[in-house]
CSV table of C-alpha atoms in Angstrom, one decimal:
chain,number,residue,atom,x,y,z
T,1,MET,CA,0.0,0.1,-0.2
T,2,THR,CA,2.9,2.3,1.0
T,3,ARG,CA,4.9,1.8,-2.3
T,4,ARG,CA,1.3,2.3,-4.4
T,5,VAL,CA,0.4,5.9,-2.4
T,6,ALA,CA,4.7,6.5,-3.1
T,7,LEU,CA,4.1,5.8,-7.1
T,8,GLY,CA,1.1,7.7,-7.2
T,9,VAL,CA,2.6,10.8,-5.9
T,10,TYR,CA,5.5,10.5,-7.9
T,11,ALA,CA,3.2,9.9,-10.7
T,12,LEU,CA,1.2,13.1,-9.9
T,13,LEU,CA,4.7,15.2,-9.7
T,14,ILE,CA,5.3,14.0,-13.4
T,15,ALA,CA,1.8,14.3,-14.5
T,16,VAL,CA,0.8,17.7,-13.2
T,17,PRO,CA,3.7,19.8,-14.9
T,18,LEU,CA,3.5,18.0,-18.3
T,19,LEU,CA,-0.2,18.5,-17.9
T,20,VAL,CA,0.4,22.5,-17.6
T,21,VAL,CA,2.8,22.7,-20.5
T,22,VAL,CA,0.9,20.6,-22.9
T,23,LEU,CA,-2.2,22.7,-22.4
T,24,GLY,CA,-0.5,25.6,-22.3
T,25,THR,CA,0.6,25.1,-25.8
T,26,VAL,CA,-3.0,25.8,-26.6
T,27,LYS,CA,-3.6,28.9,-24.5
T,28,THR,CA,-3.1,32.5,-24.6
T,29,THR,CA,-0.9,33.9,-21.6
T,30,GLN,CA,-4.5,35.2,-20.4
T,31,GLN,CA,-5.8,31.8,-20.0
T,32,LEU,CA,-3.0,30.1,-18.6
T,33,PHE,CA,-2.6,32.2,-15.9
T,34,SER,CA,-6.0,32.3,-14.8
T,35,ALA,CA,-6.8,28.4,-14.9
T,36,PRO,CA,-3.2,26.6,-15.4
T,37,LEU,CA,-4.7,23.2,-15.0
T,38,GLY,CA,-7.9,23.9,-16.7
T,39,LEU,CA,-8.7,23.0,-20.2
T,40,PRO,CA,-8.5,25.7,-22.9
T,41,THR,CA,-11.9,27.5,-23.2
T,42,SER,CA,-10.8,28.7,-26.8
T,43,PRO,CA,-7.9,26.4,-28.0
T,44,THR,CA,-5.5,28.3,-30.4
T,45,GLY,CA,-3.4,26.9,-32.6
T,46,ALA,CA,-1.1,30.4,-32.8
T,47,ASN,CA,1.4,29.4,-30.5
T,48,TYR,CA,2.3,26.4,-32.8
T,49,ALA,CA,2.1,28.8,-35.8
T,50,THR,CA,4.5,31.4,-34.2
T,51,VAL,CA,7.2,28.9,-33.4
T,52,VAL,CA,7.2,26.8,-36.6
T,53,GLY,CA,7.4,30.1,-38.5
T,54,ASN,CA,10.2,31.8,-36.4
T,55,GLY,CA,13.2,31.4,-38.9
T,56,GLU,CA,15.7,31.5,-36.0
T,57,ILE,CA,14.0,28.7,-34.3
T,58,VAL,CA,14.0,26.4,-37.6
T,59,ILE,CA,17.9,27.2,-38.1
T,60,ALA,CA,18.4,26.4,-34.6
T,61,LEU,CA,16.5,23.1,-35.2
T,62,ARG,CA,18.7,22.4,-38.3
T,63,ASN,CA,21.9,23.2,-35.9
T,64,SER,CA,20.8,20.6,-33.1
T,65,VAL,CA,20.2,17.9,-35.7
T,66,VAL,CA,23.5,18.3,-37.4
T,67,VAL,CA,25.0,18.7,-33.9
T,68,THR,CA,23.3,15.7,-32.2
T,69,SER,CA,23.7,13.2,-35.4
T,70,CYS,CA,27.0,14.1,-35.7
T,71,VAL,CA,27.3,13.2,-31.7
T,72,LEU,CA,26.0,10.1,-32.5
T,73,VAL,CA,28.0,8.7,-35.1
T,74,VAL,CA,31.2,9.9,-33.9
T,75,THR,CA,30.7,8.9,-30.0
T,76,LEU,CA,29.3,5.4,-30.6
T,77,ALA,CA,32.0,4.8,-33.5
T,78,LEU,CA,34.9,5.5,-30.8
T,79,ALA,CA,32.8,3.8,-27.8
T,80,SER,CA,32.3,0.8,-29.5
T,81,ALA,CA,36.0,0.1,-30.9
T,82,ALA,CA,37.2,0.9,-27.2
T,83,ALA,CA,34.7,-1.4,-25.9
T,84,PHE,CA,35.4,-4.1,-28.1
T,85,ALA,CA,39.2,-4.0,-26.9
T,86,PHE,CA,38.6,-3.5,-23.6
T,87,ALA,CA,36.0,-6.5,-23.8
T,88,ARG,CA,38.6,-8.8,-25.2
T,89,LEU,CA,42.0,-7.3,-23.7
T,90,ARG,CA,43.2,-8.9,-19.9
T,91,GLY,CA,45.6,-7.5,-17.6
T,92,GLY,CA,46.3,-4.4,-15.9
T,93,LEU,CA,47.0,-2.0,-18.6
T,94,ALA,CA,43.2,-2.9,-20.1
T,95,VAL,CA,42.0,-2.3,-16.5
T,96,THR,CA,43.8,0.8,-15.8
T,97,ALA,CA,42.6,2.3,-19.5
T,98,TYR,CA,39.0,1.2,-18.6
T,99,ALA,CA,38.7,3.1,-15.5
T,100,PHE,CA,40.3,6.0,-16.5
T,101,VAL,CA,37.6,6.5,-19.2
T,102,VAL,CA,34.7,5.5,-17.2
T,103,ALA,CA,36.3,7.6,-14.4
T,104,GLY,CA,35.0,10.3,-16.9
T,105,MET,CA,31.4,10.2,-15.7
T,106,ALA,CA,32.7,11.4,-12.0
T,107,ILE,CA,33.9,14.2,-13.3
T,108,PRO,CA,30.8,17.3,-13.2
T,109,VAL,CA,30.8,18.7,-16.8
T,110,GLN,CA,30.9,22.4,-15.1
T,111,ALA,CA,34.4,21.3,-13.6
T,112,SER,CA,35.8,21.1,-16.8
T,113,MET,CA,33.8,23.9,-18.6
T,114,VAL,CA,36.6,27.0,-18.0
T,115,PRO,CA,39.7,25.0,-19.0
T,116,GLN,CA,37.7,23.7,-22.1
T,117,PHE,CA,36.5,26.9,-23.2
T,118,VAL,CA,40.1,28.5,-22.9
T,119,LEU,CA,41.5,25.4,-25.1
T,120,PHE,CA,38.8,25.4,-27.8
T,121,ASP,CA,39.2,29.1,-28.1
T,122,LEU,CA,42.8,28.8,-28.6
T,123,LEU,CA,42.1,26.5,-31.3
T,124,GLY,CA,39.7,28.5,-32.8
T,125,LEU,CA,36.9,26.3,-32.2
T,126,THR,CA,34.6,28.3,-30.3
T,127,ASP,CA,31.3,29.9,-31.8
T,128,SER,CA,31.1,26.7,-34.1
T,129,LEU,CA,29.5,23.4,-34.7
T,130,LEU,CA,32.8,21.6,-35.3
T,131,GLY,CA,33.6,22.7,-31.7
T,132,LEU,CA,30.4,21.4,-29.9
T,133,ILE,CA,30.3,18.4,-31.8
T,134,ILE,CA,33.9,17.6,-30.3
T,135,VAL,CA,33.0,18.5,-27.1
T,136,GLN,CA,30.0,16.7,-26.9
T,137,SER,CA,31.5,14.0,-28.1
T,138,VAL,CA,34.0,13.7,-25.8
T,139,MET,CA,31.7,14.0,-22.6
T,140,GLY,CA,29.6,11.4,-24.0
T,141,LEU,CA,32.0,8.8,-24.5
T,142,PRO,CA,32.4,7.7,-20.8
T,143,ILE,CA,28.8,6.5,-20.2
T,144,ALA,CA,28.8,5.1,-23.8
T,145,VAL,CA,32.0,3.2,-23.3
T,146,PHE,CA,30.7,2.0,-19.7
T,147,ILE,CA,27.5,0.6,-21.5
T,148,LEU,CA,29.2,-0.8,-24.6
T,149,THR,CA,31.8,-2.6,-22.7
T,150,GLY,CA,29.5,-4.2,-20.0
T,151,PHE,CA,27.4,-5.7,-22.9
T,152,MET,CA,30.5,-7.1,-24.9
T,153,ARG,CA,32.2,-8.6,-21.9
T,154,THR,CA,29.0,-11.0,-21.7
T,155,LEU,CA,29.2,-12.2,-25.3
T,156,PRO,CA,31.1,-15.7,-25.0
T,157,ARG,CA,34.9,-16.0,-25.7
T,158,GLU,CA,33.7,-19.0,-27.9
T,159,LEU,CA,32.6,-16.2,-30.4
T,160,PHE,CA,36.3,-14.8,-30.7
T,161,GLU,CA,38.1,-17.7,-30.9
T,162,ALA,CA,35.7,-19.6,-33.6
T,163,ALA,CA,36.4,-15.9,-35.7
T,164,ASP,CA,40.1,-16.1,-35.1
T,165,LEU,CA,40.3,-20.0,-36.1
T,166,ASP,CA,38.2,-18.8,-39.6
T,167,GLY,CA,41.2,-16.4,-39.7
T,168,ALA,CA,38.9,-13.4,-39.2
T,169,SER,CA,40.9,-10.1,-38.3
T,170,PRO,CA,40.2,-8.2,-35.0
T,171,TRP,CA,38.4,-5.5,-37.3
T,172,ARG,CA,36.2,-8.4,-39.4
T,173,THR,CA,35.3,-10.1,-35.8
T,174,PHE,CA,34.2,-6.2,-34.4
T,175,ARG,CA,32.1,-5.7,-37.7
T,176,SER,CA,30.9,-8.9,-38.4
T,177,VAL,CA,30.5,-10.5,-35.2
T,178,VAL,CA,30.4,-8.0,-32.3
T,179,LEU,CA,28.9,-5.1,-33.8
T,180,PRO,CA,25.6,-7.1,-34.8
T,181,LEU,CA,25.3,-8.6,-31.6
T,182,SER,CA,25.3,-5.3,-29.8
T,183,THR,CA,22.5,-3.6,-31.3
T,184,PRO,CA,20.4,-3.6,-27.9
T,185,SER,CA,23.6,-1.8,-26.2
T,186,LEU,CA,24.2,0.6,-29.2
T,187,ALA,CA,20.6,1.5,-29.1
T,188,ALA,CA,20.9,2.0,-25.0
T,189,ALA,CA,23.8,4.3,-25.5
T,190,ALA,CA,22.4,6.2,-28.6
T,191,ILE,CA,19.3,6.9,-26.4
T,192,PHE,CA,21.6,8.4,-23.8
T,193,LEU,CA,23.8,10.1,-25.9
T,194,LEU,CA,20.9,12.0,-28.0
T,195,VAL,CA,18.8,13.1,-24.8
T,196,ILE,CA,22.5,14.5,-23.6
T,197,SER,CA,23.5,16.1,-26.9
T,198,TRP,CA,19.8,17.4,-27.8
T,199,ASN,CA,19.0,18.9,-24.4
T,200,ASP,CA,22.1,20.4,-23.8
T,201,LEU,CA,22.4,24.2,-23.0
T,202,LEU,CA,25.7,24.9,-20.9
T,203,TYR,CA,27.9,24.1,-23.9
T,204,PRO,CA,26.2,26.1,-26.6
T,205,LEU,CA,25.5,28.7,-24.4
T,206,LEU,CA,29.4,29.1,-23.4
T,207,PHE,CA,30.7,28.4,-26.8
T,208,ILE,CA,28.5,30.2,-29.0
T,209,THR,CA,27.6,33.9,-29.6
T,210,ASP,CA,26.4,34.1,-33.4
T,211,PRO,CA,22.3,33.5,-33.7
T,212,ALA,CA,23.2,31.5,-36.6
T,213,LYS,CA,25.3,28.7,-34.7
T,214,ARG,CA,22.6,28.3,-32.1
T,215,THR,CA,20.9,24.9,-31.2
T,216,LEU,CA,17.7,24.5,-30.1
T,217,PRO,CA,17.6,24.8,-26.2
T,218,LEU,CA,19.8,28.0,-26.8
T,219,ALA,CA,17.4,29.8,-29.0
T,220,LEU,CA,14.3,28.7,-26.8
T,221,LEU,CA,15.9,31.1,-24.7
T,222,SER,CA,14.7,34.2,-26.8
T,223,PHE,CA,10.6,33.4,-25.2
T,224,THR,CA,12.5,34.7,-22.3
T,225,GLY,CA,13.2,38.2,-21.1
T,226,GLU,CA,14.3,39.9,-17.9
T,227,TYR,CA,10.8,41.3,-17.2
T,228,LEU,CA,8.6,39.1,-19.2
T,229,THR,CA,8.2,35.5,-20.0
T,230,ASP,CA,5.9,34.3,-23.0
T,231,TYR,CA,5.1,31.2,-21.3
T,232,PRO,CA,2.7,29.7,-23.9
T,233,LEU,CA,5.6,29.8,-26.9
T,234,LEU,CA,7.9,29.0,-24.2
T,235,PHE,CA,5.9,25.6,-23.8
T,236,THR,CA,5.2,25.6,-27.6
T,237,GLY,CA,9.1,25.0,-28.3
T,238,VAL,CA,9.7,22.8,-25.4
T,239,VAL,CA,7.3,20.4,-26.6
T,240,LEU,CA,8.2,20.7,-30.2
T,241,ALA,CA,11.6,20.0,-29.1
T,242,SER,CA,10.8,17.3,-27.1
T,243,ALA,CA,8.7,15.7,-29.8
T,244,PRO,CA,12.2,13.9,-31.3
T,245,LEU,CA,13.2,12.1,-28.2
T,246,ALA,CA,9.6,10.7,-27.7
T,247,LEU,CA,9.5,9.4,-31.2
T,248,ALA,CA,13.9,8.3,-30.7
T,249,TYR,CA,12.7,6.2,-27.6
T,250,VAL,CA,9.7,4.6,-29.0
T,251,PHE,CA,11.2,3.1,-31.6
T,252,LEU,CA,14.0,2.2,-30.0
T,253,GLN,CA,12.2,0.9,-26.7
T,254,ARG,CA,12.4,-2.6,-27.6
T,255,TRP,CA,16.4,-2.4,-27.7
T,256,PHE,CA,16.6,0.0,-25.1
T,257,VAL,CA,15.5,-2.0,-22.6
T,258,ALA,CA,17.2,-5.1,-24.1
T,259,GLY,CA,20.5,-3.1,-23.7
T,260,LEU,CA,20.3,-2.1,-20.2
T,261,THR,CA,19.1,-5.5,-18.7
T,262,ALA,CA,21.9,-7.1,-21.0
T,263,GLY,CA,23.6,-9.6,-18.9
T,264,SER,CA,23.2,-13.1,-20.8
T,265,VAL,CA,24.4,-14.3,-24.1
T,266,LYS,CA,22.6,-13.1,-27.1
T,267,GLY,CA,22.6,-15.8,-30.1
């Protein structure tokens, strides 16, 4: 009974703000403040039309798609190769290298932002999408390596031995044997990286000053002001920005759950 009450309270804490945001997208500012939880008396699509018709938002959406796509490809490529090495190699050096990479999860992002900015400024990579791609790929690497290594270590060594007997090179074994079996863990890592990169505000806020280089979370700040915030427009932007994440999770849910619970041999 206690668990059900706790879960009910937790569900309300999530559902109520979500309801306010979703209903707020079809309300005016006056309707939102007069009845935040009430159904809109006269629903309007003006907020969606305004956000979609905003040229800066469209450019920011394109930038977010470019940055996030590149981060997914680069990080998964590097992490899967590193995880394959950590899963196959034995010895103190491999364990130390793995611990060094995974230790990055314990370092707060804010602790390294200043030296990163100084370094990227010296390299001329600030105020560029390339700089965002590099820094987000590096920051997402530890969690991706952790997920993929944990899965690849569950693969039976007989698979690798059979590939060696067939004369397969390490690259062929990785590409033809390991990667197809690692689809669930790759999907799980991709979901984490997608959420981290797509929702990232700190690095774009620190690195980007050119309006044409803004990503979507940074562009949504244009709906907030020092003295006035257009909450219906802000809520609409948040809903539209969250839609790709929701769709990605729907399509990858089966592999995502399998990747997180992987602990048995995949055949």
